[in-house]
Amino acid sequence: SVQATCFAGAGVEDRRALGRFIDCLLTDAGATDSSISILREIRRRQSLLNQAELAHLAEFGVNLGDKLQADQLETRTVAVTYEHYSLSAVLDRLLPPNTQLSSFSVVGHIAHFNLKEEVLPYGQLIGQVVISKLPNIRTVVNKRSQINNEYRNFELELLAGEPNYVTLHKEYGLEFELDFSKVYWNSRLSTEHHRVVEKLRPGDLVFDLCAGVGPFAVPALKLGATVFANDLNPTAHSYLEANLRRNLRKSQLISQPELVKAFNMDAREFVAGVLAPRYAEAVASGFEQQVVAIANLPGMAVDLLDCFVGCVKE
């Protein structure tokens, strides 16, 4: 079977290419009567949608031409305004030629840019356009510094909208509340969050060393794993606890409180004081499920590997 769609706004070359493709199919020796009928209908609709091709209606029969004339088809002019242009189309017209504007990520109602230096003078303009084009966005920010502190947050510049950085972000059916100005969150890691959690099984023992607001811990607990989650940032720890409660049934937390515990401590201290003794208990009891340690600390997680030395004994 053959299926095609023709748009009135398609370019002339696109329409011609489609026409040549249909002609080739019509002359194919293996074409069936049914497919030929479909292709001819596509060819007819292609012509009807384009003013330039109305002159060729004779090939479809006199009756069709008479009907079109009787119905008095007319040409109308449609005013194209700002509302008709996409976000990218507006920015392409407003910014200088060859401007390299990086993509942005969305965290709840916040649009987050990492603007290059040459684009910074147009930051507020970009922010206003984003808010006007994306109804769900109320705050547009630019990252002004790299992550260079122990709490993994960075300085933000408000480009447009509300100076409100507390938001509710949804990821794979789960909700995460966070203050984007005080905690670490990267929406572009959503696929990685999902990939890691998919490797877990109900009953696994999971230790999340740098849990943040819970992008690994919350779905792992929802899956049925036993989770010990930790973050050094006290603000992240508060949101972590709130997000664990938000995404789990109250009855589950009451009946099985041993399934989850959140900590606010240094990752190394967490490994020595929480992970090591509980891992030893699991081994001694003949625990047969996976024991998983997650260190979501981009660029620095490898520095934590030495703290596992001595934790695992033969």
PDB file of C-alpha atoms in Angstrom:
ATOM      1  CA  SER A   1       0.000   0.000   0.000  1.00  0.00           C
ATOM      2  CA  VAL A   2       1.105   3.588  -0.578  1.00  0.00           C
ATOM      3  CA  GLN A   3       0.316   6.524   1.671  1.00  0.00           C
ATOM      4  CA  ALA A   4       1.327  10.130   1.030  1.00  0.00           C
ATOM      5  CA  THR A   5       0.309  13.562   2.262  1.00  0.00           C
ATOM      6  CA  CYS A   6       0.634  16.779   0.247  1.00  0.00           C
ATOM      7  CA  PHE A   7       0.710  20.180   1.930  1.00  0.00           C
ATOM      8  CA  ALA A   8      -0.359  23.371   0.222  1.00  0.00           C
ATOM      9  CA  GLY A   9       2.675  25.129   1.634  1.00  0.00           C
ATOM     10  CA  ALA A  10       5.176  22.618   0.248  1.00  0.00           C
ATOM     11  CA  GLY A  11       7.910  24.033  -1.969  1.00  0.00           C
ATOM     12  CA  VAL A  12       7.661  23.753  -5.756  1.00  0.00           C
ATOM     13  CA  GLU A  13      10.639  21.411  -5.924  1.00  0.00           C
ATOM     14  CA  ASP A  14       9.132  19.217  -3.198  1.00  0.00           C
ATOM     15  CA  ARG A  15       5.863  18.951  -5.101  1.00  0.00           C
ATOM     16  CA  ARG A  16       7.644  18.178  -8.353  1.00  0.00           C
ATOM     17  CA  ALA A  17       9.754  15.509  -6.677  1.00  0.00           C
ATOM     18  CA  LEU A  18       6.642  13.895  -5.228  1.00  0.00           C
ATOM     19  CA  GLY A  19       4.982  14.047  -8.643  1.00  0.00           C
ATOM     20  CA  ARG A  20       7.938  12.314 -10.289  1.00  0.00           C
ATOM     21  CA  PHE A  21       7.916   9.689  -7.542  1.00  0.00           C
ATOM     22  CA  ILE A  22       4.206   9.008  -8.090  1.00  0.00           C
ATOM     23  CA  ASP A  23       4.738   8.787 -11.888  1.00  0.00           C
ATOM     24  CA  CYS A  24       7.413   6.149 -11.346  1.00  0.00           C
ATOM     25  CA  LEU A  25       5.102   4.153  -9.123  1.00  0.00           C
ATOM     26  CA  LEU A  26       2.251   4.383 -11.645  1.00  0.00           C
ATOM     27  CA  THR A  27       4.455   2.918 -14.370  1.00  0.00           C
ATOM     28  CA  ASP A  28       5.855   0.171 -12.140  1.00  0.00           C
ATOM     29  CA  ALA A  29       5.110  -3.229 -13.604  1.00  0.00           C
ATOM     30  CA  GLY A  30       4.187  -4.622 -10.216  1.00  0.00           C
ATOM     31  CA  ALA A  31       1.619  -1.951  -9.367  1.00  0.00           C
ATOM     32  CA  THR A  32      -1.851  -3.288  -8.609  1.00  0.00           C
ATOM     33  CA  ASP A  33      -5.148  -1.730  -9.656  1.00  0.00           C
ATOM     34  CA  SER A  34      -5.738  -0.738  -6.038  1.00  0.00           C
ATOM     35  CA  SER A  35      -2.374   0.998  -5.636  1.00  0.00           C
ATOM     36  CA  ILE A  36      -2.761   2.767  -9.009  1.00  0.00           C
ATOM     37  CA  SER A  37      -6.129   4.103  -7.889  1.00  0.00           C
ATOM     38  CA  ILE A  38      -4.630   5.423  -4.650  1.00  0.00           C
ATOM     39  CA  LEU A  39      -1.718   7.061  -6.452  1.00  0.00           C
ATOM     40  CA  ARG A  40      -3.997   8.763  -8.955  1.00  0.00           C
ATOM     41  CA  GLU A  41      -6.065  10.127  -6.065  1.00  0.00           C
ATOM     42  CA  ILE A  42      -2.880  11.464  -4.463  1.00  0.00           C
ATOM     43  CA  ARG A  43      -1.915  13.090  -7.764  1.00  0.00           C
ATOM     44  CA  ARG A  44      -5.363  14.678  -8.045  1.00  0.00           C
ATOM     45  CA  ARG A  45      -5.220  16.067  -4.486  1.00  0.00           C
ATOM     46  CA  GLN A  46      -1.710  17.345  -5.063  1.00  0.00           C
ATOM     47  CA  SER A  47      -2.941  19.416  -7.993  1.00  0.00           C
ATOM     48  CA  LEU A  48      -6.039  20.664  -6.184  1.00  0.00           C
ATOM     49  CA  LEU A  49      -3.918  21.969  -3.315  1.00  0.00           C
ATOM     50  CA  ASN A  50      -1.669  24.074  -5.548  1.00  0.00           C
ATOM     51  CA  GLN A  51      -2.833  27.056  -7.589  1.00  0.00           C
ATOM     52  CA  ALA A  52      -0.052  26.627 -10.150  1.00  0.00           C
ATOM     53  CA  GLU A  53      -1.242  23.160 -11.085  1.00  0.00           C
ATOM     54  CA  LEU A  54      -4.942  23.917 -11.555  1.00  0.00           C
ATOM     55  CA  ALA A  55      -4.263  24.450 -15.258  1.00  0.00           C
ATOM     56  CA  HIS A  56      -3.505  20.747 -15.637  1.00  0.00           C
ATOM     57  CA  LEU A  57      -6.916  19.556 -14.458  1.00  0.00           C
ATOM     58  CA  ALA A  58      -7.848  18.436 -17.957  1.00  0.00           C
ATOM     59  CA  GLU A  59      -6.013  15.165 -17.415  1.00  0.00           C
ATOM     60  CA  PHE A  60      -8.548  14.282 -14.726  1.00  0.00           C
ATOM     61  CA  GLY A  61     -11.556  14.613 -17.037  1.00  0.00           C
ATOM     62  CA  VAL A  62     -13.912  17.358 -18.188  1.00  0.00           C
ATOM     63  CA  ASN A  63     -16.482  16.728 -15.466  1.00  0.00           C
ATOM     64  CA  LEU A  64     -14.046  17.578 -12.700  1.00  0.00           C
ATOM     65  CA  GLY A  65     -13.037  20.795 -14.415  1.00  0.00           C
ATOM     66  CA  ASP A  66     -16.654  21.823 -14.910  1.00  0.00           C
ATOM     67  CA  LYS A  67     -17.432  21.172 -11.264  1.00  0.00           C
ATOM     68  CA  LEU A  68     -14.524  23.301 -10.085  1.00  0.00           C
ATOM     69  CA  GLN A  69     -15.631  26.147 -12.330  1.00  0.00           C
ATOM     70  CA  ALA A  70     -19.218  25.843 -11.124  1.00  0.00           C
ATOM     71  CA  ASP A  71     -18.148  25.999  -7.505  1.00  0.00           C
ATOM     72  CA  GLN A  72     -16.219  29.189  -8.296  1.00  0.00           C
ATOM     73  CA  LEU A  73     -12.993  28.494  -6.464  1.00  0.00           C
ATOM     74  CA  GLU A  74     -11.423  31.727  -5.305  1.00  0.00           C
ATOM     75  CA  THR A  75      -8.039  32.846  -4.080  1.00  0.00           C
ATOM     76  CA  ARG A  76      -7.807  34.431  -0.635  1.00  0.00           C
ATOM     77  CA  THR A  77      -5.001  36.347   1.029  1.00  0.00           C
ATOM     78  CA  VAL A  78      -4.118  35.336   4.588  1.00  0.00           C
ATOM     79  CA  ALA A  79      -2.145  37.746   6.768  1.00  0.00           C
ATOM     80  CA  VAL A  80       0.809  35.998   8.415  1.00  0.00           C
ATOM     81  CA  THR A  81       1.492  37.576  11.817  1.00  0.00           C
ATOM     82  CA  TYR A  82       3.824  36.967  14.772  1.00  0.00           C
ATOM     83  CA  GLU A  83       1.521  34.262  16.120  1.00  0.00           C
ATOM     84  CA  HIS A  84       2.042  32.157  12.991  1.00  0.00           C
ATOM     85  CA  TYR A  85       5.829  31.954  13.379  1.00  0.00           C
ATOM     86  CA  SER A  86       7.539  29.284  15.468  1.00  0.00           C
ATOM     87  CA  LEU A  87       9.999  30.131  18.245  1.00  0.00           C
ATOM     88  CA  SER A  88      13.005  29.241  16.097  1.00  0.00           C
ATOM     89  CA  ALA A  89      11.657  31.223  13.127  1.00  0.00           C
ATOM     90  CA  VAL A  90      11.220  34.375  15.237  1.00  0.00           C
ATOM     91  CA  LEU A  91      14.694  34.104  16.759  1.00  0.00           C
ATOM     92  CA  ASP A  92      16.228  33.508  13.326  1.00  0.00           C
ATOM     93  CA  ARG A  93      14.706  36.793  12.143  1.00  0.00           C
ATOM     94  CA  LEU A  94      15.566  38.830  15.241  1.00  0.00           C
ATOM     95  CA  LEU A  95      19.126  37.689  15.908  1.00  0.00           C
ATOM     96  CA  PRO A  96      22.078  38.664  13.697  1.00  0.00           C
ATOM     97  CA  PRO A  97      22.874  36.324  10.785  1.00  0.00           C
ATOM     98  CA  ASN A  98      24.924  33.221  11.637  1.00  0.00           C
ATOM     99  CA  THR A  99      24.204  33.575  15.359  1.00  0.00           C
ATOM    100  CA  GLN A 100      24.778  30.208  17.036  1.00  0.00           C
ATOM    101  CA  LEU A 101      22.038  29.930  19.657  1.00  0.00           C
ATOM    102  CA  SER A 102      22.366  26.835  21.819  1.00  0.00           C
ATOM    103  CA  SER A 103      19.344  24.735  22.672  1.00  0.00           C
ATOM    104  CA  PHE A 104      17.707  25.070  26.075  1.00  0.00           C
ATOM    105  CA  SER A 105      16.330  22.661  28.641  1.00  0.00           C
ATOM    106  CA  VAL A 106      13.011  22.868  30.454  1.00  0.00           C
ATOM    107  CA  VAL A 107      12.615  22.285  34.193  1.00  0.00           C
ATOM    108  CA  GLY A 108       8.971  22.639  35.149  1.00  0.00           C
ATOM    109  CA  HIS A 109       7.998  26.217  34.253  1.00  0.00           C
ATOM    110  CA  ILE A 110      11.658  27.260  33.783  1.00  0.00           C
ATOM    111  CA  ALA A 111      13.559  27.455  30.487  1.00  0.00           C
ATOM    112  CA  HIS A 112      17.308  27.156  31.073  1.00  0.00           C
ATOM    113  CA  PHE A 113      19.889  28.464  28.578  1.00  0.00           C
ATOM    114  CA  ASN A 114      23.688  28.237  28.479  1.00  0.00           C
ATOM    115  CA  LEU A 115      24.245  31.281  26.285  1.00  0.00           C
ATOM    116  CA  LYS A 116      27.564  31.784  24.553  1.00  0.00           C
ATOM    117  CA  GLU A 117      29.365  35.058  25.134  1.00  0.00           C
ATOM    118  CA  GLU A 118      28.500  36.506  21.726  1.00  0.00           C
ATOM    119  CA  VAL A 119      24.787  35.896  22.355  1.00  0.00           C
ATOM    120  CA  LEU A 120      24.653  37.438  25.857  1.00  0.00           C
ATOM    121  CA  PRO A 121      23.665  40.952  24.617  1.00  0.00           C
ATOM    122  CA  TYR A 122      20.459  39.438  23.214  1.00  0.00           C
ATOM    123  CA  GLY A 123      19.603  37.442  26.335  1.00  0.00           C
ATOM    124  CA  GLN A 124      16.576  39.477  27.435  1.00  0.00           C
ATOM    125  CA  LEU A 125      15.182  39.528  23.901  1.00  0.00           C
ATOM    126  CA  ILE A 126      15.521  35.746  23.694  1.00  0.00           C
ATOM    127  CA  GLY A 127      13.801  35.374  27.059  1.00  0.00           C
ATOM    128  CA  GLN A 128      10.828  37.514  26.040  1.00  0.00           C
ATOM    129  CA  VAL A 129      10.362  35.565  22.812  1.00  0.00           C
ATOM    130  CA  VAL A 130      10.490  32.228  24.648  1.00  0.00           C
ATOM    131  CA  ILE A 131       7.809  33.321  27.123  1.00  0.00           C
ATOM    132  CA  SER A 132       5.589  34.664  24.334  1.00  0.00           C
ATOM    133  CA  LYS A 133       5.859  31.429  22.344  1.00  0.00           C
ATOM    134  CA  LEU A 134       5.778  28.762  25.062  1.00  0.00           C
ATOM    135  CA  PRO A 135       2.686  29.120  27.294  1.00  0.00           C
ATOM    136  CA  ASN A 136       4.008  26.749  29.970  1.00  0.00           C
ATOM    137  CA  ILE A 137       7.209  28.753  30.474  1.00  0.00           C
ATOM    138  CA  ARG A 138       7.026  31.546  33.049  1.00  0.00           C
ATOM    139  CA  THR A 139      10.732  31.962  33.862  1.00  0.00           C
ATOM    140  CA  VAL A 140      13.743  32.079  31.527  1.00  0.00           C
ATOM    141  CA  VAL A 141      17.265  31.908  32.967  1.00  0.00           C
ATOM    142  CA  ASN A 142      20.847  31.715  31.795  1.00  0.00           C
ATOM    143  CA  LYS A 143      23.599  29.858  33.647  1.00  0.00           C
ATOM    144  CA  ARG A 144      26.271  32.409  34.538  1.00  0.00           C
ATOM    145  CA  SER A 145      28.827  30.091  36.121  1.00  0.00           C
ATOM    146  CA  GLN A 146      30.004  26.511  36.140  1.00  0.00           C
ATOM    147  CA  ILE A 147      29.232  24.113  38.975  1.00  0.00           C
ATOM    148  CA  ASN A 148      32.166  24.782  41.257  1.00  0.00           C
ATOM    149  CA  ASN A 149      30.884  24.332  44.792  1.00  0.00           C
ATOM    150  CA  GLU A 150      30.121  21.422  47.067  1.00  0.00           C
ATOM    151  CA  TYR A 151      26.361  21.841  46.731  1.00  0.00           C
ATOM    152  CA  ARG A 152      26.420  21.497  42.914  1.00  0.00           C
ATOM    153  CA  ASN A 153      24.376  24.610  42.133  1.00  0.00           C
ATOM    154  CA  PHE A 154      25.280  27.567  39.936  1.00  0.00           C
ATOM    155  CA  GLU A 155      24.581  31.277  39.594  1.00  0.00           C
ATOM    156  CA  LEU A 156      21.535  32.115  37.481  1.00  0.00           C
ATOM    157  CA  GLU A 157      20.730  35.224  35.448  1.00  0.00           C
ATOM    158  CA  LEU A 158      17.042  36.008  34.994  1.00  0.00           C
ATOM    159  CA  LEU A 159      16.414  36.773  31.312  1.00  0.00           C
ATOM    160  CA  ALA A 160      12.634  37.166  31.422  1.00  0.00           C
ATOM    161  CA  GLY A 161       9.560  36.335  33.467  1.00  0.00           C
ATOM    162  CA  GLU A 162       9.055  35.619  37.148  1.00  0.00           C
ATOM    163  CA  PRO A 163      12.025  35.334  39.546  1.00  0.00           C
ATOM    164  CA  ASN A 164      10.472  32.113  40.822  1.00  0.00           C
ATOM    165  CA  TYR A 165      12.828  29.135  40.805  1.00  0.00           C
ATOM    166  CA  VAL A 166      10.749  26.687  42.834  1.00  0.00           C
ATOM    167  CA  THR A 167       9.087  24.420  40.323  1.00  0.00           C
ATOM    168  CA  LEU A 168       7.467  21.030  39.836  1.00  0.00           C
ATOM    169  CA  HIS A 169       9.097  18.926  37.134  1.00  0.00           C
ATOM    170  CA  LYS A 170       7.648  15.705  35.711  1.00  0.00           C
ATOM    171  CA  GLU A 171       9.806  12.840  34.481  1.00  0.00           C
ATOM    172  CA  TYR A 172       8.571   9.405  33.398  1.00  0.00           C
ATOM    173  CA  GLY A 173       5.337   9.806  35.329  1.00  0.00           C
ATOM    174  CA  LEU A 174       6.994  10.992  38.554  1.00  0.00           C
ATOM    175  CA  GLU A 175       6.939  14.494  40.054  1.00  0.00           C
ATOM    176  CA  PHE A 176       9.982  16.296  41.437  1.00  0.00           C
ATOM    177  CA  GLU A 177       9.713  19.546  43.359  1.00  0.00           C
ATOM    178  CA  LEU A 178      12.917  21.589  43.501  1.00  0.00           C
ATOM    179  CA  ASP A 179      14.426  25.043  43.760  1.00  0.00           C
ATOM    180  CA  PHE A 180      16.447  25.323  40.568  1.00  0.00           C
ATOM    181  CA  SER A 181      18.607  28.092  42.048  1.00  0.00           C
ATOM    182  CA  LYS A 182      19.726  25.955  45.004  1.00  0.00           C
ATOM    183  CA  VAL A 183      19.947  22.330  43.824  1.00  0.00           C
ATOM    184  CA  TYR A 184      21.340  20.387  40.885  1.00  0.00           C
ATOM    185  CA  TRP A 185      18.946  19.207  38.176  1.00  0.00           C
ATOM    186  CA  ASN A 186      19.613  18.360  34.535  1.00  0.00           C
ATOM    187  CA  SER A 187      16.558  17.494  32.435  1.00  0.00           C
ATOM    188  CA  ARG A 188      18.818  16.178  29.681  1.00  0.00           C
ATOM    189  CA  LEU A 189      19.760  13.270  31.942  1.00  0.00           C
ATOM    190  CA  SER A 190      16.204  11.918  32.006  1.00  0.00           C
ATOM    191  CA  THR A 191      17.101   9.109  29.591  1.00  0.00           C
ATOM    192  CA  GLU A 192      20.086   8.161  31.754  1.00  0.00           C
ATOM    193  CA  HIS A 193      17.931   8.156  34.887  1.00  0.00           C
ATOM    194  CA  HIS A 194      15.507   5.794  33.165  1.00  0.00           C
ATOM    195  CA  ARG A 195      18.286   3.586  31.753  1.00  0.00           C
ATOM    196  CA  VAL A 196      19.888   3.017  35.150  1.00  0.00           C
ATOM    197  CA  VAL A 197      16.612   2.353  36.974  1.00  0.00           C
ATOM    198  CA  GLU A 198      15.579  -0.150  34.295  1.00  0.00           C
ATOM    199  CA  LYS A 199      18.542  -2.302  35.355  1.00  0.00           C
ATOM    200  CA  LEU A 200      17.143  -2.598  38.876  1.00  0.00           C
ATOM    201  CA  ARG A 201      14.722  -5.224  40.165  1.00  0.00           C
ATOM    202  CA  PRO A 202      12.218  -5.215  43.031  1.00  0.00           C
ATOM    203  CA  GLY A 203      14.008  -6.098  46.254  1.00  0.00           C
ATOM    204  CA  ASP A 204      17.411  -4.752  45.190  1.00  0.00           C
ATOM    205  CA  LEU A 205      19.457  -2.784  47.721  1.00  0.00           C
ATOM    206  CA  VAL A 206      20.311   0.673  46.337  1.00  0.00           C
ATOM    207  CA  PHE A 207      22.720   3.220  47.824  1.00  0.00           C
ATOM    208  CA  ASP A 208      22.530   6.653  46.150  1.00  0.00           C
ATOM    209  CA  LEU A 209      25.581   8.627  47.280  1.00  0.00           C
ATOM    210  CA  CYS A 210      24.735  11.974  45.641  1.00  0.00           C
ATOM    211  CA  ALA A 211      20.977  11.675  45.317  1.00  0.00           C
ATOM    212  CA  GLY A 212      20.078  15.312  44.753  1.00  0.00           C
ATOM    213  CA  VAL A 213      16.282  15.683  44.803  1.00  0.00           C
ATOM    214  CA  GLY A 214      15.828  12.016  43.875  1.00  0.00           C
ATOM    215  CA  PRO A 215      15.997  11.370  40.096  1.00  0.00           C
ATOM    216  CA  PHE A 216      17.389   7.877  40.770  1.00  0.00           C
ATOM    217  CA  ALA A 217      16.153   7.246  44.316  1.00  0.00           C
ATOM    218  CA  VAL A 218      12.468   8.013  43.710  1.00  0.00           C
ATOM    219  CA  PRO A 219      11.947   5.725  40.675  1.00  0.00           C
ATOM    220  CA  ALA A 220      14.071   3.003  42.312  1.00  0.00           C
ATOM    221  CA  LEU A 221      11.850   3.079  45.397  1.00  0.00           C
ATOM    222  CA  LYS A 222       8.744   3.173  43.226  1.00  0.00           C
ATOM    223  CA  LEU A 223      10.043   0.044  41.497  1.00  0.00           C
ATOM    224  CA  GLY A 224      10.252  -1.802  44.796  1.00  0.00           C
ATOM    225  CA  ALA A 225      13.927  -1.511  45.716  1.00  0.00           C
ATOM    226  CA  THR A 226      15.177  -0.703  49.218  1.00  0.00           C
ATOM    227  CA  VAL A 227      16.787   2.726  48.930  1.00  0.00           C
ATOM    228  CA  PHE A 228      19.307   4.585  51.078  1.00  0.00           C
ATOM    229  CA  ALA A 229      19.688   8.033  49.510  1.00  0.00           C
ATOM    230  CA  ASN A 230      22.109  10.768  50.518  1.00  0.00           C
ATOM    231  CA  ASP A 231      23.022  14.320  49.543  1.00  0.00           C
ATOM    232  CA  LEU A 232      25.364  16.836  51.128  1.00  0.00           C
ATOM    233  CA  ASN A 233      23.212  19.824  50.123  1.00  0.00           C
ATOM    234  CA  PRO A 234      20.651  20.393  52.927  1.00  0.00           C
ATOM    235  CA  THR A 235      18.182  21.974  50.496  1.00  0.00           C
ATOM    236  CA  ALA A 236      18.453  19.006  48.139  1.00  0.00           C
ATOM    237  CA  HIS A 237      17.996  16.658  51.103  1.00  0.00           C
ATOM    238  CA  SER A 238      14.753  18.407  52.078  1.00  0.00           C
ATOM    239  CA  TYR A 239      13.380  18.141  48.549  1.00  0.00           C
ATOM    240  CA  LEU A 240      14.542  14.520  48.361  1.00  0.00           C
ATOM    241  CA  GLU A 241      12.439  13.614  51.387  1.00  0.00           C
ATOM    242  CA  ALA A 242       9.472  15.571  50.019  1.00  0.00           C
ATOM    243  CA  ASN A 243       9.704  13.903  46.607  1.00  0.00           C
ATOM    244  CA  LEU A 244       9.883  10.433  48.128  1.00  0.00           C
ATOM    245  CA  ARG A 245       6.659  11.175  49.992  1.00  0.00           C
ATOM    246  CA  ARG A 246       5.038  12.843  46.980  1.00  0.00           C
ATOM    247  CA  ASN A 247       5.487   9.873  44.662  1.00  0.00           C
ATOM    248  CA  LEU A 248       4.638   7.032  47.029  1.00  0.00           C
ATOM    249  CA  ARG A 249       1.348   6.054  48.584  1.00  0.00           C
ATOM    250  CA  LYS A 250       1.074   7.025  52.247  1.00  0.00           C
ATOM    251  CA  SER A 251       0.025   3.475  53.079  1.00  0.00           C
ATOM    252  CA  GLN A 252       3.248   2.156  51.545  1.00  0.00           C
ATOM    253  CA  LEU A 253       5.438   4.509  53.581  1.00  0.00           C
ATOM    254  CA  ILE A 254       3.593   3.664  56.790  1.00  0.00           C
ATOM    255  CA  SER A 255       3.553  -0.100  56.300  1.00  0.00           C
ATOM    256  CA  GLN A 256       7.118  -0.407  54.971  1.00  0.00           C
ATOM    257  CA  PRO A 257       9.188   2.482  56.401  1.00  0.00           C
ATOM    258  CA  GLU A 258      12.314   0.317  56.228  1.00  0.00           C
ATOM    259  CA  LEU A 259      12.297   0.521  52.418  1.00  0.00           C
ATOM    260  CA  VAL A 260      13.702   4.048  52.319  1.00  0.00           C
ATOM    261  CA  LYS A 261      15.879   6.381  54.339  1.00  0.00           C
ATOM    262  CA  ALA A 262      17.332   9.755  53.348  1.00  0.00           C
ATOM    263  CA  PHE A 263      20.622  11.119  54.711  1.00  0.00           C
ATOM    264  CA  ASN A 264      22.287  14.542  54.691  1.00  0.00           C
ATOM    265  CA  MET A 265      26.020  13.872  54.903  1.00  0.00           C
ATOM    266  CA  ASP A 266      29.258  13.750  52.933  1.00  0.00           C
ATOM    267  CA  ALA A 267      29.337  10.943  50.360  1.00  0.00           C
ATOM    268  CA  ARG A 268      32.477   9.380  51.840  1.00  0.00           C
ATOM    269  CA  GLU A 269      30.964   9.369  55.312  1.00  0.00           C
ATOM    270  CA  PHE A 270      27.803   7.852  53.837  1.00  0.00           C
ATOM    271  CA  VAL A 271      29.795   4.991  52.308  1.00  0.00           C
ATOM    272  CA  ALA A 272      31.661   4.288  55.547  1.00  0.00           C
ATOM    273  CA  GLY A 273      28.792   4.769  57.970  1.00  0.00           C
ATOM    274  CA  VAL A 274      25.738   3.602  56.012  1.00  0.00           C
ATOM    275  CA  LEU A 275      26.663   1.559  52.947  1.00  0.00           C
ATOM    276  CA  ALA A 276      29.466  -0.573  54.419  1.00  0.00           C
ATOM    277  CA  PRO A 277      27.629  -1.914  57.512  1.00  0.00           C
ATOM    278  CA  ARG A 278      24.390  -2.552  55.638  1.00  0.00           C
ATOM    279  CA  TYR A 279      26.234  -4.311  52.842  1.00  0.00           C
ATOM    280  CA  ALA A 280      27.954  -6.508  55.436  1.00  0.00           C
ATOM    281  CA  GLU A 281      24.560  -7.333  56.965  1.00  0.00           C
ATOM    282  CA  ALA A 282      23.162  -8.239  53.549  1.00  0.00           C
ATOM    283  CA  VAL A 283      26.073 -10.580  52.807  1.00  0.00           C
ATOM    284  CA  ALA A 284      25.844 -12.224  56.228  1.00  0.00           C
ATOM    285  CA  SER A 285      22.120 -12.852  55.807  1.00  0.00           C
ATOM    286  CA  GLY A 286      22.560 -14.482  52.393  1.00  0.00           C
ATOM    287  CA  PHE A 287      21.024 -11.592  50.454  1.00  0.00           C
ATOM    288  CA  GLU A 288      20.665 -12.712  46.829  1.00  0.00           C
ATOM    289  CA  GLN A 289      19.447  -9.515  45.151  1.00  0.00           C
ATOM    290  CA  GLN A 290      21.634  -6.845  43.544  1.00  0.00           C
ATOM    291  CA  VAL A 291      23.460  -4.352  45.729  1.00  0.00           C
ATOM    292  CA  VAL A 292      23.876  -1.156  43.712  1.00  0.00           C
ATOM    293  CA  ALA A 293      25.825   2.022  44.505  1.00  0.00           C
ATOM    294  CA  ILE A 294      25.026   5.116  42.413  1.00  0.00           C
ATOM    295  CA  ALA A 295      27.324   8.149  42.392  1.00  0.00           C
ATOM    296  CA  ASN A 296      25.595  10.796  40.277  1.00  0.00           C
ATOM    297  CA  LEU A 297      28.371  13.354  40.455  1.00  0.00           C
ATOM    298  CA  PRO A 298      29.271  14.301  36.851  1.00  0.00           C
ATOM    299  CA  GLY A 299      32.990  14.779  36.351  1.00  0.00           C
ATOM    300  CA  MET A 300      33.905  13.907  39.942  1.00  0.00           C
ATOM    301  CA  ALA A 301      32.286  10.543  40.716  1.00  0.00           C
ATOM    302  CA  VAL A 302      35.497   8.698  39.879  1.00  0.00           C
ATOM    303  CA  ASP A 303      37.174  10.459  42.817  1.00  0.00           C
ATOM    304  CA  LEU A 304      34.852   8.573  45.173  1.00  0.00           C
ATOM    305  CA  LEU A 305      35.942   5.106  44.085  1.00  0.00           C
ATOM    306  CA  ASP A 306      38.727   4.859  46.638  1.00  0.00           C
ATOM    307  CA  CYS A 307      36.253   5.168  49.522  1.00  0.00           C
ATOM    308  CA  PHE A 308      34.910   1.711  48.618  1.00  0.00           C
ATOM    309  CA  VAL A 309      38.294   0.119  49.320  1.00  0.00           C
ATOM    310  CA  GLY A 310      37.904  -2.034  52.414  1.00  0.00           C
ATOM    311  CA  CYS A 311      34.102  -1.903  52.369  1.00  0.00           C
ATOM    312  CA  VAL A 312      33.820  -5.204  50.552  1.00  0.00           C
ATOM    313  CA  LYS A 313      35.508  -8.116  52.259  1.00  0.00           C
ATOM    314  CA  GLU A 314      35.866 -11.641  50.950  1.00  0.00           C
TER     315      GLU A 314
END
